[in-house]
Amino acid sequence: QVDIVESGGGLVQPGGSLRLSCAAAGTIFSYNIMGWYRQAPGKERELVATITSGGTTTYADSVKGRFTISRGNTTNAVSLQMDSLKPEDTAVYYCMLRQRGPDYWGQGTQVTVSS
């Protein structure tokens, strides 16, 4: 019903920046929540940031002031600007869409922060 594709991951040095992008296709409703979660090796998947269709955002405490989530011009696109990256930000980042019914997830994009 919904297909989600992420892009923008890669290798960056500490203090650097990356921008992740996500687009969803399929049956997308006007009201939804989109966001980013991440999972590091050996760790549970955790919330990074979310944004509602009305523009309300939430952030994990660990990324506040460094990451910014934003919507595109549609109800099915979202980006995550990541600045001042730290090694502990290294993880697979997953885009999520929440609307009616189950949550939908992308395949993930790898972000590695290392010298």
Coordinates of N, CA, C and O in Angstrom, one line a residue:
Q1 N 0.8 -1.2 0.0 CA 0.0 0.0 0.0 C 0.9 1.3 0.0 O 0.5 2.2 -0.7
V2 N 2.0 1.3 0.8 CA 2.8 2.4 0.8 C 4.3 1.9 0.7 O 4.7 1.0 1.3
D3 N 5.0 2.6 -0.2 CA 6.4 2.4 -0.4 C 7.2 3.6 0.0 O 6.9 4.7 -0.4
I4 N 8.2 3.4 0.8 CA 9.1 4.4 1.3 C 10.5 4.2 0.9 O 11.0 3.1 1.1
V5 N 11.1 5.3 0.4 CA 12.5 5.2 0.0 C 13.3 6.3 0.7 O 12.9 7.5 0.6
E6 N 14.4 6.0 1.3 CA 15.3 6.9 1.9 C 16.6 7.1 1.0 O 17.0 6.2 0.3
S7 N 17.2 8.2 1.2 CA 18.5 8.5 0.5 C 19.3 9.5 1.3 O 18.7 10.2 2.2
G8 N 20.6 9.6 1.0 CA 21.4 10.6 1.6 C 22.4 10.2 2.7 O 23.2 11.0 3.1
G9 N 22.4 8.9 3.0 CA 23.3 8.4 4.0 C 24.7 8.3 3.4 O 24.9 8.5 2.2
G10 N 25.7 8.1 4.3 CA 27.1 8.0 3.8 C 28.0 8.1 5.0 O 27.7 8.0 6.1
L11 N 29.3 8.3 4.6 CA 30.4 8.4 5.6 C 30.7 9.9 5.8 O 31.0 10.6 4.8
V12 N 30.8 10.4 7.0 CA 31.2 11.8 7.3 C 32.0 11.8 8.5 O 31.9 11.0 9.4
Q13 N 32.9 12.8 8.5 CA 33.8 13.0 9.7 C 33.0 13.6 10.9 O 32.0 14.4 10.6
P14 N 33.4 13.4 12.1 CA 32.8 14.1 13.2 C 32.8 15.6 13.0 O 33.8 16.2 12.5
G15 N 31.6 16.2 13.3 CA 31.4 17.6 13.1 C 30.9 18.0 11.7 O 30.5 19.1 11.5
G16 N 30.8 17.0 10.9 CA 30.3 17.2 9.5 C 28.8 17.2 9.5 O 28.1 17.1 10.5
S17 N 28.2 17.2 8.3 CA 26.8 17.3 8.0 C 26.4 16.3 7.0 O 27.1 16.0 6.0
L18 N 25.1 15.8 7.1 CA 24.5 15.1 6.1 C 23.0 15.5 6.0 O 22.5 15.9 7.0
R19 N 22.4 15.3 4.9 CA 21.0 15.5 4.7 C 20.3 14.2 4.2 O 20.7 13.8 3.1
L20 N 19.4 13.7 5.0 CA 18.6 12.5 4.6 C 17.3 13.0 4.0 O 16.7 13.9 4.5
S21 N 16.9 12.3 2.9 CA 15.6 12.5 2.3 C 14.8 11.3 2.3 O 15.3 10.2 2.2
C22 N 13.5 11.5 2.3 CA 12.5 10.3 2.3 C 11.3 10.7 1.5 O 10.8 11.8 1.6
A23 N 10.9 9.8 0.7 CA 9.6 10.0 -0.1 C 8.8 8.7 0.0 O 9.3 7.6 -0.1
A24 N 7.5 8.9 0.2 CA 6.5 7.8 0.3 C 5.6 7.9 -0.9 O 5.2 9.0 -1.4
A25 N 5.3 6.7 -1.4 CA 4.3 6.6 -2.5 C 3.3 5.6 -2.2 O 3.5 4.6 -1.5
G26 N 2.1 5.8 -2.7 CA 1.0 4.9 -2.5 C -0.2 5.7 -2.0 O -0.5 6.8 -2.4
T27 N -1.0 5.1 -1.1 CA -2.2 5.7 -0.5 C -1.8 6.5 0.7 O -1.6 6.0 1.8
I28 N -1.5 7.8 0.5 CA -1.1 8.7 1.5 C -2.2 9.7 1.8 O -2.7 10.3 0.9
F29 N -2.6 9.8 3.1 CA -3.6 10.7 3.5 C -3.1 12.0 3.9 O -1.9 12.2 4.1
S30 N -4.0 13.0 3.8 CA -3.5 14.4 4.1 C -3.0 14.6 5.5 O -2.0 15.3 5.7
Y31 N -3.5 13.9 6.5 CA -3.0 14.0 7.8 C -2.1 12.7 8.0 O -2.6 11.6 7.9
N32 N -0.9 13.0 8.4 CA 0.0 11.9 8.7 C 1.1 12.4 9.6 O 1.3 13.7 9.7
I33 N 1.9 11.5 10.1 CA 3.1 11.9 10.8 C 4.3 11.1 10.1 O 4.2 9.9 9.8
M34 N 5.3 11.8 9.8 CA 6.5 11.2 9.2 C 7.7 11.5 10.1 O 7.7 12.5 10.9
G35 N 8.6 10.6 10.1 CA 9.8 10.8 11.0 C 10.9 9.9 10.6 O 10.9 9.2 9.7
W36 N 11.9 10.0 11.5 CA 13.1 9.2 11.3 C 13.4 8.5 12.7 O 13.4 9.1 13.7
Y37 N 13.8 7.3 12.5 CA 14.3 6.5 13.6 C 15.7 5.9 13.2 O 16.0 5.9 12.0
R38 N 16.4 5.5 14.2 CA 17.7 4.9 13.9 C 18.0 3.7 14.8 O 17.5 3.6 15.9
Q39 N 18.9 2.9 14.3 CA 19.3 1.7 15.0 C 20.8 1.5 14.8 O 21.2 1.2 13.7
A40 N 21.5 1.5 15.9 CA 22.9 1.2 15.9 C 23.1 -0.2 16.2 O 22.3 -0.9 16.7
P41 N 24.3 -0.8 15.8 CA 24.6 -2.2 16.0 C 24.4 -2.5 17.5 O 25.0 -1.9 18.4
G42 N 23.7 -3.6 17.8 CA 23.5 -4.0 19.1 C 22.5 -3.2 20.0 O 22.3 -3.5 21.2
K43 N 21.9 -2.2 19.4 CA 20.9 -1.4 20.1 C 19.5 -1.5 19.5 O 19.3 -1.9 18.4
E44 N 18.6 -1.0 20.3 CA 17.2 -1.0 19.8 C 17.0 0.2 18.9 O 17.7 1.2 19.0
R45 N 16.0 0.1 18.1 CA 15.6 1.2 17.2 C 15.1 2.3 18.1 O 14.2 2.1 19.0
E46 N 15.5 3.6 17.8 CA 15.1 4.7 18.7 C 14.6 5.8 17.8 O 15.0 6.0 16.7
L47 N 13.7 6.6 18.4 CA 13.2 7.8 17.8 C 14.3 8.9 17.6 O 15.1 9.1 18.5
V48 N 14.3 9.5 16.4 CA 15.2 10.6 16.2 C 14.4 11.9 16.1 O 14.7 12.8 16.9
A49 N 13.4 11.9 15.2 CA 12.6 13.1 15.1 C 11.3 12.8 14.3 O 11.3 11.8 13.5
T50 N 10.3 13.5 14.6 CA 9.0 13.3 13.8 C 8.5 14.7 13.5 O 8.8 15.7 14.1
I51 N 7.6 14.7 12.5 CA 6.9 16.0 12.1 C 5.5 15.6 11.6 O 5.3 14.7 10.9
T52 N 4.5 16.3 12.1 CA 3.1 16.1 11.7 C 2.9 16.9 10.4 O 3.7 17.7 10.0
S53 N 1.7 16.6 9.8 CA 1.3 17.3 8.6 C 1.1 18.8 8.9 O 1.1 19.6 8.0
G54 N 0.8 19.1 10.2 CA 0.7 20.5 10.6 C 2.0 21.2 11.0 O 1.9 22.4 11.3
G55 N 3.1 20.5 10.9 CA 4.4 21.1 11.2 C 4.9 20.9 12.6 O 6.0 21.5 12.9
T56 N 4.2 20.3 13.5 CA 4.7 20.1 14.8 C 5.8 19.0 14.8 O 5.7 17.9 14.3
T57 N 6.9 19.4 15.4 CA 8.1 18.5 15.5 C 8.4 18.0 16.9 O 8.1 18.7 17.9
T58 N 9.0 16.9 16.9 CA 9.6 16.3 18.1 C 11.0 15.8 17.8 O 11.3 15.4 16.7
Y59 N 11.9 15.9 18.8 CA 13.2 15.4 18.7 C 13.7 14.7 19.9 O 13.3 15.0 21.0
A60 N 14.5 13.7 19.6 CA 15.2 13.0 20.7 C 16.1 14.1 21.4 O 16.7 14.9 20.7
D61 N 16.3 14.0 22.7 CA 17.1 14.9 23.4 C 18.6 14.9 22.9 O 19.3 15.9 22.8
S62 N 19.0 13.7 22.4 CA 20.4 13.5 21.9 C 20.7 14.3 20.6 O 21.8 14.5 20.3
V63 N 19.6 14.7 19.9 CA 19.8 15.4 18.6 C 19.3 16.8 18.6 O 19.5 17.5 17.6
K64 N 18.7 17.3 19.7 CA 18.1 18.6 19.7 C 19.3 19.6 19.5 O 20.3 19.5 20.1
G65 N 19.0 20.6 18.6 CA 20.0 21.6 18.3 C 21.0 21.2 17.3 O 21.7 22.1 16.8
R66 N 21.0 20.0 16.8 CA 21.9 19.5 15.8 C 21.1 19.0 14.6 O 21.6 19.2 13.5
F67 N 20.0 18.4 14.8 CA 19.2 17.9 13.6 C 17.9 18.7 13.4 O 17.4 19.2 14.4
T68 N 17.5 18.8 12.2 CA 16.3 19.5 11.9 C 15.5 18.7 10.9 O 16.0 18.3 9.8
I69 N 14.2 18.4 11.2 CA 13.3 17.7 10.4 C 12.4 18.7 9.7 O 12.0 19.7 10.3
S70 N 12.1 18.4 8.4 CA 11.3 19.3 7.7 C 10.5 18.6 6.6 O 10.9 17.5 6.2
R71 N 9.4 19.2 6.2 CA 8.5 18.6 5.2 C 8.9 19.2 3.8 O 9.4 20.3 3.7
G72 N 8.6 18.4 2.8 CA 8.7 18.9 1.5 C 7.4 19.6 1.1 O 6.6 20.0 2.0
N73 N 7.2 19.8 -0.2 CA 6.0 20.5 -0.6 C 4.7 19.6 -0.7 O 3.7 20.1 -1.0
T74 N 4.9 18.3 -0.3 CA 3.8 17.4 -0.3 C 3.6 16.8 1.1 O 4.5 17.0 2.0
T75 N 2.6 16.0 1.2 CA 2.4 15.3 2.5 C 3.1 14.0 2.7 O 3.0 13.3 3.7
N76 N 3.9 13.7 1.7 CA 4.6 12.4 1.7 C 6.1 12.5 1.5 O 6.7 11.6 1.0
A77 N 6.7 13.6 1.9 CA 8.1 13.8 1.8 C 8.7 14.5 3.0 O 8.0 15.3 3.6
V78 N 9.8 14.0 3.5 CA 10.4 14.6 4.6 C 12.0 14.5 4.5 O 12.5 13.6 3.9
S79 N 12.6 15.5 5.2 CA 14.1 15.5 5.2 C 14.6 15.6 6.6 O 13.9 16.1 7.5
L80 N 15.8 15.2 6.8 CA 16.5 15.4 8.1 C 17.8 16.0 7.8 O 18.7 15.3 7.3
Q81 N 18.0 17.2 8.2 CA 19.3 17.9 8.1 C 20.1 17.6 9.4 O 19.6 17.9 10.5
M82 N 21.2 17.0 9.3 CA 22.0 16.5 10.4 C 23.3 17.3 10.4 O 24.2 17.2 9.5
D83 N 23.5 18.1 11.4 CA 24.7 18.9 11.6 C 25.5 18.5 12.8 O 24.9 17.9 13.7
S84 N 26.7 18.9 12.9 CA 27.6 18.6 14.1 C 27.5 17.1 14.5 O 27.3 16.8 15.6
L85 N 27.7 16.3 13.5 CA 27.5 14.9 13.7 C 28.6 14.3 14.6 O 29.7 14.8 14.6
K86 N 28.2 13.4 15.4 CA 29.0 12.7 16.4 C 29.2 11.2 16.0 O 28.3 10.7 15.4
P87 N 30.2 10.6 16.5 CA 30.3 9.1 16.2 C 29.1 8.3 16.7 O 28.8 7.3 16.1
E88 N 28.6 8.8 17.8 CA 27.4 8.1 18.4 C 26.1 8.2 17.5 O 25.1 7.6 17.8
D89 N 26.2 9.1 16.5 CA 25.1 9.1 15.6 C 25.1 8.0 14.5 O 24.2 7.9 13.7
T90 N 26.2 7.3 14.5 CA 26.3 6.2 13.5 C 25.2 5.2 13.7 O 25.0 4.6 14.8
A91 N 24.5 4.9 12.7 CA 23.4 4.0 12.7 C 22.8 3.8 11.4 O 23.1 4.6 10.4
V92 N 21.9 2.9 11.2 CA 21.0 2.8 10.1 C 19.8 3.7 10.4 O 19.1 3.5 11.4
Y93 N 19.5 4.6 9.5 CA 18.4 5.6 9.7 C 17.2 5.1 8.9 O 17.3 4.9 7.7
Y94 N 16.0 5.0 9.5 CA 14.8 4.6 8.9 C 13.8 5.7 8.8 O 13.5 6.3 9.8
C95 N 13.2 5.9 7.7 CA 12.0 6.8 7.5 C 10.7 6.1 7.9 O 10.6 4.9 7.5
M96 N 9.9 6.8 8.5 CA 8.6 6.2 9.0 C 7.4 7.1 8.6 O 7.5 8.3 8.7
L97 N 6.3 6.5 8.2 CA 5.1 7.2 7.9 C 4.0 6.6 8.8 O 3.8 5.3 8.7
R98 N 3.3 7.4 9.5 CA 2.2 6.9 10.3 C 0.9 7.6 9.9 O 0.8 8.9 9.9
Q99 N -0.1 6.8 9.6 CA -1.4 7.4 9.2 C -2.4 6.4 9.7 O -2.3 5.8 10.8
R100 N -3.5 6.2 8.9 CA -4.4 5.1 9.2 C -3.8 3.8 9.1 O -3.0 3.5 8.1
G101 N -4.1 2.9 10.0 CA -3.6 1.6 9.9 C -2.1 1.5 10.4 O -1.7 2.2 11.3
P102 N -1.4 0.5 9.9 CA 0.0 0.3 10.4 C 1.0 1.4 10.0 O 0.8 2.1 9.1
D103 N 2.0 1.4 10.8 CA 3.2 2.3 10.4 C 3.9 1.7 9.2 O 3.9 0.4 9.0
Y104 N 4.5 2.5 8.4 CA 5.2 2.1 7.2 C 6.7 2.5 7.4 O 6.9 3.6 7.9
W105 N 7.6 1.7 6.9 CA 9.0 1.9 7.1 C 9.8 1.8 5.8 O 9.5 0.9 5.0
G106 N 10.8 2.6 5.7 CA 11.7 2.4 4.6 C 12.7 1.3 4.9 O 12.8 0.7 5.9
Q107 N 13.6 1.1 3.9 CA 14.6 0.0 4.1 C 15.8 0.5 4.9 O 16.6 -0.4 5.4
G108 N 16.0 1.7 5.1 CA 17.1 2.3 5.9 C 18.2 2.8 5.1 O 18.5 2.3 4.0
T109 N 18.9 3.7 5.6 CA 20.1 4.3 4.9 C 21.2 4.4 6.0 O 21.0 4.9 7.1
Q110 N 22.4 3.9 5.7 CA 23.5 3.9 6.6 C 24.1 5.3 6.8 O 24.5 5.9 5.8
V111 N 24.3 5.7 8.0 CA 25.1 6.9 8.4 C 26.2 6.5 9.2 O 26.0 5.9 10.3
T112 N 27.4 6.8 8.8 CA 28.6 6.5 9.6 C 29.4 7.7 9.8 O 29.8 8.5 8.9
V113 N 29.7 8.0 11.1 CA 30.4 9.2 11.5 C 31.7 8.7 12.1 O 31.8 8.1 13.2
S114 N 32.8 9.0 11.4 CA 34.1 8.4 11.8 C 35.2 9.2 11.1 O 35.1 9.8 10.0
S115 N 36.4 9.3 11.8 CA 37.6 9.9 11.2 C 38.3 9.0 10.3 O 39.2 9.4 9.6

